[in-house]
Coordinates of C-alpha atoms in Angstrom, one line a residue:
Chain A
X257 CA -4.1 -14.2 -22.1
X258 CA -6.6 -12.8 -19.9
X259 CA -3.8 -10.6 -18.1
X260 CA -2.9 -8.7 -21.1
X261 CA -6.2 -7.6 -21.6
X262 CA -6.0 -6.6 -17.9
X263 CA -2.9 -4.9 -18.2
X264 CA -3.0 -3.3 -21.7
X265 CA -6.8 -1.9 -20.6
X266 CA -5.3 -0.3 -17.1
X267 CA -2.2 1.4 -18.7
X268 CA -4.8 3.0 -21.4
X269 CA -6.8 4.1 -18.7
X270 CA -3.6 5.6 -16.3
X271 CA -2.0 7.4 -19.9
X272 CA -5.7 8.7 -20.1
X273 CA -5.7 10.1 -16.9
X274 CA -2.4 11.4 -16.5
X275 CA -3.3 13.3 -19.9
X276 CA -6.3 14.6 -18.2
X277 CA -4.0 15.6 -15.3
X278 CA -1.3 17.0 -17.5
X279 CA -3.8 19.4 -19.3
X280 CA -5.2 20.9 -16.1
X281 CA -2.0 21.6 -14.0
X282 CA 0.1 24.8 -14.6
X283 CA 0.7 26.3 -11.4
X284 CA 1.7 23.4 -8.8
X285 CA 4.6 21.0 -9.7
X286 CA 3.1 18.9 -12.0
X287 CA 4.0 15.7 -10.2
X288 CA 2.7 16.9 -7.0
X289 CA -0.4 17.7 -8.8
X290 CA -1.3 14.8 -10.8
X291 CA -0.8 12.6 -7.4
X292 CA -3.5 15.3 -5.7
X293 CA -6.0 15.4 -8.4
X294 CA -5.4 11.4 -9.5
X295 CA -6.2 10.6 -5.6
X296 CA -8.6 13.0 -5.6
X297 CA -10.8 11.7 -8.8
X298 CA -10.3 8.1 -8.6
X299 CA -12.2 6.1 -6.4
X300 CA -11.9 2.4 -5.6
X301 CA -15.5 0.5 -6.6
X302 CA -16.3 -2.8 -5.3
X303 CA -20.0 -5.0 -4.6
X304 CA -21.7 -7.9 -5.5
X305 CA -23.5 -8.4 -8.5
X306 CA -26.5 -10.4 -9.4
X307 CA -26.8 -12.2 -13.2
X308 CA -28.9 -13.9 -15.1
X309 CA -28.3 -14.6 -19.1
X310 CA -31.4 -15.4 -21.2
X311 CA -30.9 -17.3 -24.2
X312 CA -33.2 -18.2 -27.5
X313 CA -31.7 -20.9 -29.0
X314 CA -33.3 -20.6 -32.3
X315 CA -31.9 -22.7 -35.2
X316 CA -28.8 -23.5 -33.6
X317 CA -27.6 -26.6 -33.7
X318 CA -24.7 -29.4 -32.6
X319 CA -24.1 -32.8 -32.1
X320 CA -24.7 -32.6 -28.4
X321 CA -27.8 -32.6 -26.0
X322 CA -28.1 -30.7 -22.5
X323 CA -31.5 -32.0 -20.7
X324 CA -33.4 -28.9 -19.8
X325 CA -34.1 -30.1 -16.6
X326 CA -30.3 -30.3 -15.3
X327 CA -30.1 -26.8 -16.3
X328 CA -32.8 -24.7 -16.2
X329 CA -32.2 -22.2 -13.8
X330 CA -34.2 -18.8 -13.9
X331 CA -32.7 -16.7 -11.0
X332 CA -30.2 -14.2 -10.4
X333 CA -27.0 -15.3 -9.2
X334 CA -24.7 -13.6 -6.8
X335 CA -21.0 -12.7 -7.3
X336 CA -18.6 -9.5 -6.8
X337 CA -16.4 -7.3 -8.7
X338 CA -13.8 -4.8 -7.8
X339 CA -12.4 -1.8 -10.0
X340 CA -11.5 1.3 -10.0
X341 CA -13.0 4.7 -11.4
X342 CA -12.1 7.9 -12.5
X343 CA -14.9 11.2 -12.2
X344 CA -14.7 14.4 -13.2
X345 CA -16.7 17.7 -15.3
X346 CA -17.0 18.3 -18.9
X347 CA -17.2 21.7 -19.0
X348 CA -17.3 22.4 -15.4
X349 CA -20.9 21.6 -15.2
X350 CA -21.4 17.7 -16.3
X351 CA -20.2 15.2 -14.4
X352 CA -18.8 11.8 -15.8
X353 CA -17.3 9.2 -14.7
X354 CA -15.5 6.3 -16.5
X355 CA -14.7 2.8 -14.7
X356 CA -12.7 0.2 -15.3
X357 CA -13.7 -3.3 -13.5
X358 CA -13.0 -6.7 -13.1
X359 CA -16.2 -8.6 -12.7
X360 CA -16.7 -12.3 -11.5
X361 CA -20.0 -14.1 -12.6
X362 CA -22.2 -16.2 -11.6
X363 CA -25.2 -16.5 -14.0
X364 CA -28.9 -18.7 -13.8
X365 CA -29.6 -19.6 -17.3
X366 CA -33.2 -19.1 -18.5
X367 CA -33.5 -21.2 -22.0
X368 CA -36.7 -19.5 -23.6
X369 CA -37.2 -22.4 -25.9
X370 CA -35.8 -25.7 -25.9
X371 CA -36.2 -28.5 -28.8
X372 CA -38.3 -31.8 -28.1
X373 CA -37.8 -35.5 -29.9
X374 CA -40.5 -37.5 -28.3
X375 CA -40.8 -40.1 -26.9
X376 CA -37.1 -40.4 -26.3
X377 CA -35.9 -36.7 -24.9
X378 CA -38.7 -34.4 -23.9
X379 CA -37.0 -30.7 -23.4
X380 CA -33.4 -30.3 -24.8
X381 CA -31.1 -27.5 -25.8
X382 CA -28.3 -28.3 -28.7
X383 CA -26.2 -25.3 -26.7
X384 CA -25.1 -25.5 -22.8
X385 CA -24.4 -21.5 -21.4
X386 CA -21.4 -20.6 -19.5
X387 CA -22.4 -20.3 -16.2
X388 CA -19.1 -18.6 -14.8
X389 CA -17.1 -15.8 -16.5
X390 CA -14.2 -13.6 -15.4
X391 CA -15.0 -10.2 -17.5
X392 CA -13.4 -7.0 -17.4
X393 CA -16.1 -4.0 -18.1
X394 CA -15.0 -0.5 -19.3
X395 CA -18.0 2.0 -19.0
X396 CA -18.8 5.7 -19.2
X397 CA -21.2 7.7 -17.4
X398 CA -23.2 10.7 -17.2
X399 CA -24.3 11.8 -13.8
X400 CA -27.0 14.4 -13.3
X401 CA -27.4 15.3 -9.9
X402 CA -31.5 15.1 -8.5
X403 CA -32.0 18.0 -5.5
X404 CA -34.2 16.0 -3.7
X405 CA -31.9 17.0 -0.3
X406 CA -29.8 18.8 0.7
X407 CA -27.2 18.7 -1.4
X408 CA -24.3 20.0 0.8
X409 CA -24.4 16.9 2.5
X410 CA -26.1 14.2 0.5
X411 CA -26.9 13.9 -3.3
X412 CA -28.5 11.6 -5.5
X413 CA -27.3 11.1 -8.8
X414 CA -29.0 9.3 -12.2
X415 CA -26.3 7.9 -14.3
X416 CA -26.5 6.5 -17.4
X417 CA -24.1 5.3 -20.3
X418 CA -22.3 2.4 -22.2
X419 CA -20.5 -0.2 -21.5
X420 CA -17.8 -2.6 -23.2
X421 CA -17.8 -6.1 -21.9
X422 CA -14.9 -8.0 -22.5
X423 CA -14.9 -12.2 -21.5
X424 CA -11.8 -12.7 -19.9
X425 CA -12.3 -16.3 -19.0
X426 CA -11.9 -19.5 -21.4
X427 CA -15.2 -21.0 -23.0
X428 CA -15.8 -24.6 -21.7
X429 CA -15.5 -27.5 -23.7
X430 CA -19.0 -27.4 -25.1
X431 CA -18.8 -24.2 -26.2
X432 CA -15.3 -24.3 -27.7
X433 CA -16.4 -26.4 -30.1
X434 CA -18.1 -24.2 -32.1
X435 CA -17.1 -21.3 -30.6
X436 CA -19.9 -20.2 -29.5
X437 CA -18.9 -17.3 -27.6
X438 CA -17.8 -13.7 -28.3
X439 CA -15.6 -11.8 -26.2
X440 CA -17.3 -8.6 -26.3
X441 CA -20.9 -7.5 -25.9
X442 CA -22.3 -3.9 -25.7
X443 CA -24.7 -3.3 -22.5
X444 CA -26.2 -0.1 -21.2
X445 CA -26.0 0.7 -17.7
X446 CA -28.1 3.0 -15.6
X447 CA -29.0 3.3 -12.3
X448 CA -28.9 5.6 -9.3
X449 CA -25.6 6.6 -6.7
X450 CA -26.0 8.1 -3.6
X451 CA -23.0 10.0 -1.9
X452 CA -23.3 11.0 1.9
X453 CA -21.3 13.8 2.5
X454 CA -18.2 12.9 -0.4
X455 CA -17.2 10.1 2.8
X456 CA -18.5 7.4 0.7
X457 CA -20.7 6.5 -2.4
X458 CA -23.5 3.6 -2.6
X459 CA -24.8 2.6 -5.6
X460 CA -27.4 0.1 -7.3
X461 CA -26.7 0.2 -11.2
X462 CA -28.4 -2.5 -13.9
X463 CA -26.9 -3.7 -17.3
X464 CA -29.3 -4.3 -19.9
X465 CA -27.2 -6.1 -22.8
X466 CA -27.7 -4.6 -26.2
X467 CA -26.0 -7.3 -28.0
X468 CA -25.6 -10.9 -27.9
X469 CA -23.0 -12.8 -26.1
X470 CA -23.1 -15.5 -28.5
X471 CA -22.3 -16.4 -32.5
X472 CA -24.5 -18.1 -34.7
X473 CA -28.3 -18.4 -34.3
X474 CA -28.0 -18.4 -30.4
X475 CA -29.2 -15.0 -28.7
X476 CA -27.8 -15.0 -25.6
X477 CA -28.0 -11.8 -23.3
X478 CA -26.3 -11.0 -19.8
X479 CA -28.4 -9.3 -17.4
X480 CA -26.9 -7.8 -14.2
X481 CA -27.7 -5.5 -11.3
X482 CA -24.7 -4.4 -9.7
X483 CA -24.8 -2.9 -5.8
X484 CA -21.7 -1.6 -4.3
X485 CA -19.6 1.3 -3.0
X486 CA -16.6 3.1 -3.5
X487 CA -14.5 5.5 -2.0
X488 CA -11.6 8.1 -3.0
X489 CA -8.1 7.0 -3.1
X490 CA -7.3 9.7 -1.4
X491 CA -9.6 8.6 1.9
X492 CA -8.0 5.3 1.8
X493 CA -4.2 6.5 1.5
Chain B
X255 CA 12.6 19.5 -16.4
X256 CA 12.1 16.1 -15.2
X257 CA 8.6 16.2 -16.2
X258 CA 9.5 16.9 -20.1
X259 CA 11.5 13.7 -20.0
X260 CA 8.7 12.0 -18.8
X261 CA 6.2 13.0 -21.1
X262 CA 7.2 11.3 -24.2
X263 CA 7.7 8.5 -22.1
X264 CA 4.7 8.4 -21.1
X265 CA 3.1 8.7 -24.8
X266 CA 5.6 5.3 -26.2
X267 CA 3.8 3.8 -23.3
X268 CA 0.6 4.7 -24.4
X269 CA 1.0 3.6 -28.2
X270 CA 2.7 0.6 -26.5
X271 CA -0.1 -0.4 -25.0
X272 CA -2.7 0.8 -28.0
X273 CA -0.2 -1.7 -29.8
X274 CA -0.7 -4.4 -27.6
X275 CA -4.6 -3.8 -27.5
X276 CA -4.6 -3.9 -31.1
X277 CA -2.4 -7.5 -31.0
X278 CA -4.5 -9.6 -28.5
X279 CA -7.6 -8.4 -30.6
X280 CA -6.3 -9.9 -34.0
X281 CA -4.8 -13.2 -32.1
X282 CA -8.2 -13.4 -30.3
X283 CA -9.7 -13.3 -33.6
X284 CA -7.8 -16.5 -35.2
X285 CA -10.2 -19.4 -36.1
X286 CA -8.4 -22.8 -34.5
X287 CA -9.3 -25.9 -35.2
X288 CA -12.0 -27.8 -32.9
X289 CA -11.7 -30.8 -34.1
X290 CA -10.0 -32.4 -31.0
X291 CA -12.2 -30.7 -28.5
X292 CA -15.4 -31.9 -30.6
X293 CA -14.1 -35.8 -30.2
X294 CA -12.3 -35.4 -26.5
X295 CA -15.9 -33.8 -25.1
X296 CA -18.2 -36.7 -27.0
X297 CA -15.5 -39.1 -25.1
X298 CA -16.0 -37.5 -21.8
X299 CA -20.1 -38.1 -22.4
X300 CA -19.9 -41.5 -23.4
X301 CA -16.8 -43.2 -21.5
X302 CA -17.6 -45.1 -18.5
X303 CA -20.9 -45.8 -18.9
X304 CA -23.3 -48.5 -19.7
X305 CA -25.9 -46.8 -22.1
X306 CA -29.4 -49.0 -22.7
X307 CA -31.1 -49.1 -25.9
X308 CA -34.3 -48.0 -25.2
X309 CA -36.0 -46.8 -29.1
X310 CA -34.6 -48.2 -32.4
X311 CA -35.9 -46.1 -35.6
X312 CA -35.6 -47.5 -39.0
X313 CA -36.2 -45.6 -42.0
X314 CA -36.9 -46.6 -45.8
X315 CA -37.9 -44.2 -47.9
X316 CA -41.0 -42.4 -46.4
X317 CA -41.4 -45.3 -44.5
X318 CA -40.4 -44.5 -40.6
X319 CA -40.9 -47.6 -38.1
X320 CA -40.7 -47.1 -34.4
X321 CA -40.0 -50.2 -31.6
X322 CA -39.5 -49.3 -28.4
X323 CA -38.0 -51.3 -25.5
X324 CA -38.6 -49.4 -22.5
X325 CA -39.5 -51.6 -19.5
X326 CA -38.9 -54.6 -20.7
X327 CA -34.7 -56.3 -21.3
X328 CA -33.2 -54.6 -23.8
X329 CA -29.6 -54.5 -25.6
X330 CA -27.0 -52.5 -23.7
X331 CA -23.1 -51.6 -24.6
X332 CA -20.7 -51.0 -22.1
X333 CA -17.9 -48.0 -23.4
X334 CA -15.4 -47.6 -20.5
X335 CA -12.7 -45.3 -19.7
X336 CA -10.1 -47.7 -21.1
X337 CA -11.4 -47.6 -24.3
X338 CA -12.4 -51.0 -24.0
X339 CA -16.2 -52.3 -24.3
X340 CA -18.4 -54.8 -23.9
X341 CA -22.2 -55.5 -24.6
X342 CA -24.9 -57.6 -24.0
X343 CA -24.7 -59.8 -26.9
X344 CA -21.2 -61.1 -25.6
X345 CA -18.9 -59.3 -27.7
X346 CA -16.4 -57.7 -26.5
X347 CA -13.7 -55.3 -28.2
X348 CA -12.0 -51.8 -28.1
X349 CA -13.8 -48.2 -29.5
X350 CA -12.7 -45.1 -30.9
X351 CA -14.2 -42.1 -31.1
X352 CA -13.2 -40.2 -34.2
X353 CA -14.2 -37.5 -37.1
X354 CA -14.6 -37.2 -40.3
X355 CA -15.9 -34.6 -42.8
X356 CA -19.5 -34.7 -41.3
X357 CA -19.9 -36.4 -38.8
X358 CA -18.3 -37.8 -35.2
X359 CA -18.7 -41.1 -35.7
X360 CA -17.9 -44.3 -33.0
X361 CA -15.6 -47.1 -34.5
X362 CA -15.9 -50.4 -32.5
X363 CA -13.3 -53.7 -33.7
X364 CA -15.2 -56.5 -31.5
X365 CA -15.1 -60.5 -31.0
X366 CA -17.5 -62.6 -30.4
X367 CA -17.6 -65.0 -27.7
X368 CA -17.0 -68.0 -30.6
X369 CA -14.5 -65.5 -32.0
X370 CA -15.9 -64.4 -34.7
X371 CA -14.9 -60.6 -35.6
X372 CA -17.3 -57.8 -35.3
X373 CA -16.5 -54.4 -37.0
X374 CA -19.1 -51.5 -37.2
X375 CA -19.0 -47.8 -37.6
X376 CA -22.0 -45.7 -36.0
X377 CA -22.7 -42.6 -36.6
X378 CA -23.2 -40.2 -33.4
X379 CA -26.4 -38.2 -34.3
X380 CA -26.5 -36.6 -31.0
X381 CA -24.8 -36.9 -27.8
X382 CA -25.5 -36.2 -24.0
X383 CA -24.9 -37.0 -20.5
X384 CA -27.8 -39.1 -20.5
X385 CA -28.8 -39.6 -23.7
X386 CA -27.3 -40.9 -27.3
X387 CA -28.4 -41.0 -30.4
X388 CA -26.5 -43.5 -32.7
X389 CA -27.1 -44.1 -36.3
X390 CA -26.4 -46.1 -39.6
X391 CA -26.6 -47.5 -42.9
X392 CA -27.1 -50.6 -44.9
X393 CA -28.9 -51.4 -47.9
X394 CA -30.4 -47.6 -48.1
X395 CA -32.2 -48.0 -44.7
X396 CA -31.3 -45.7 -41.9
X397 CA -31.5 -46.9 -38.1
X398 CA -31.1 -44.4 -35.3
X399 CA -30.5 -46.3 -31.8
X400 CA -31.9 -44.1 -28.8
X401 CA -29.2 -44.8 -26.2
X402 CA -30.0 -43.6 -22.4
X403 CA -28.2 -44.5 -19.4
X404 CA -31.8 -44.9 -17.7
X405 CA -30.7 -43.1 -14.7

């Protein structure tokens, strides 16, 4: 299953761009073109990634107990992704860039409340969180350049923009049986890239969810900051 | 020339893929029934362990009595992987784990060392790897029986 998502997301995102292409080239041969401009745009993305999913549990229950204290984990937890991206102008003068991006995870769970049945267990949850997910994350972003430098050799960019989340990995056990969660969630992303001389880009982004990752009651939200760097295409072939 | 061949190509491709998109999205959708999954995962939690009876609960009415048995020799029940199982008072039998409308629920068909049969249906309130919750019925009383594997 999760390679049809894969699949079916990439060839959107190649029709996409060879639209984009097909629109912009009348003077070259069009194939020669769209391979020039599709190198030239598209950039290869990849760096680790740090998560950490905060759930509330509140009212959600099941017939199962997780002690607290096997799985309370408040911390970040390191992992990577790879992807690729595509950047260009609206308007000649705004620059976006859209990325598509397989992602693996690692999360710490932070449980924010937890249920209690003295004497017998002391800190509970009714709901144990994924802590590993294969996800595939299609986002947009607007980049506005700061001058800070000089910008013929370096530049800093703010970006900013959505993101669609997609869970690409099964649920466990515990959490197929009430299916607990979604395969989507919403996150906005923002953070700052830094290009020296157009050789390569480095870049430290963070996702702040803006819906839950879970059904029901639970609230469950995926927190990331992602640090990486990409390059063109056309550098690398 | 070439290229105009290519183009409407291109654009089945693209609704072929929308298409596809739009497929995995509804089968993704589809509810499917967890009923196995409930009763295989409260297996994996219980099997192959010997779980200690530390709190028994009994409630009438309003009326809610607590005895504990922490620290002292207490009832224990032996489920293994075999679904066979064994316990303290000599009795000795297989289990199931099933469901029904509610509830999972633990089915045990036991002897007793003289031979006598022993049948009994809990109820499983709550279920971990270290702790159980067990409960039933008789005469309009409720019992819950706080299992732990006292590790």
């Amino acid at each position: 299953m999760p390679h049809k998502y894969l699949l079916s997301s990439l060839l959107i995102l190649c029709c996409w761009c060879t639209n984009q292409v097909n629109a912009q080239s009348d003077l070259e041969p069009k194939k020669e073109k769209f391979t020039h401009i599709f190198k030239k745009r598209v950039y290869l993305i990849t760096g680790m990634n740090f998560n950490k999913q905060i759930i509330t549990l509140n009212n959600y229950s099941s017939g199962f107990n997780y002690e607290l204290n096997d799985y309370q984990k408040n911390l970040y937890k390191p992992a990577y992704f790879l992807g690729i991206r595509w950047e260009s102008k609206l308007i000649n003068t705004h620059k976006y860039a859209l990325t598509a991006q397989l992602s693996k995870i690692s999360t710490g769970n932070n449980y924010l409340d937890s249920k209690k049945l003295p004497p017998f267990v002391k800190n509970y949850s009714n709901f144990l969180a994924e802590d590993q997910f294969l996800m595939l994350n299609l986002s947009a972003y607007y980049k506005q350049l700061i001058p800070i430098s000089d910008t013929s050799k370096y530049r800093l960019y703010l970006v900013a923009g959505p993101s669609l989340n997609t869970r690409l990995s099964a649920q466990s056990a515990d959490n197929l049986v009430n299916n607990n969660y979604r395969k989507y969630y919403i996150s906005g992303d923002a953070g700052i890239e830094f290009n020296n001389q157009s050789l390569y880009t480095l870049f430290i982004h963070y996702k702040q969810p803006l819906s839950s990752f879970t059904h029901n009651s639970l609230a469950t939200k995926l927190n990331s900051i992602e640090m990486g760097a990409m390059i063109k295409l056309n550098d690398l072939f | 020339m070439i290229y105009s061949k290519i183009k409407p190509m291109r654009n089945n491709l693209f609704k072929s893929a929308m298409k596809l998109w739009l497929l995995v999205l509804i089968a993704s959708a589809c509810n499917k029934d967890n009923t196995g999954i409930e009763v295989n995962l409260a297996y994996r939690l219980i099997a192959d362990k010997t779980w200690y009876l530390d709190y028994a609960q009994t409630i009438n009415g309003n009326t809610v009595s607590n005895r504990t048995y922490l620290g002292q020799p207490t009832y224990f029940i032996n489920y293994l992987k075999n679904l066979a199982t064994s316990d303290s008072d000599g009795l000795v039998g297989v289990y199931e784990i099933i469901k029904n409308d509610t509830a999972v629920q633990i089915k045990v068909q036991a002897m007793t060392a003289s031979g006598n049969a022993s049948n009994y249906t809990y109820e499983i309130e709550s279920i971990g790897a270290k702790s159980m919750i067990m409960r039933y019925n008789k005469n309009s009383i409720t019992t819950r029986l706080f299992f732990s594997t006292q590790e």
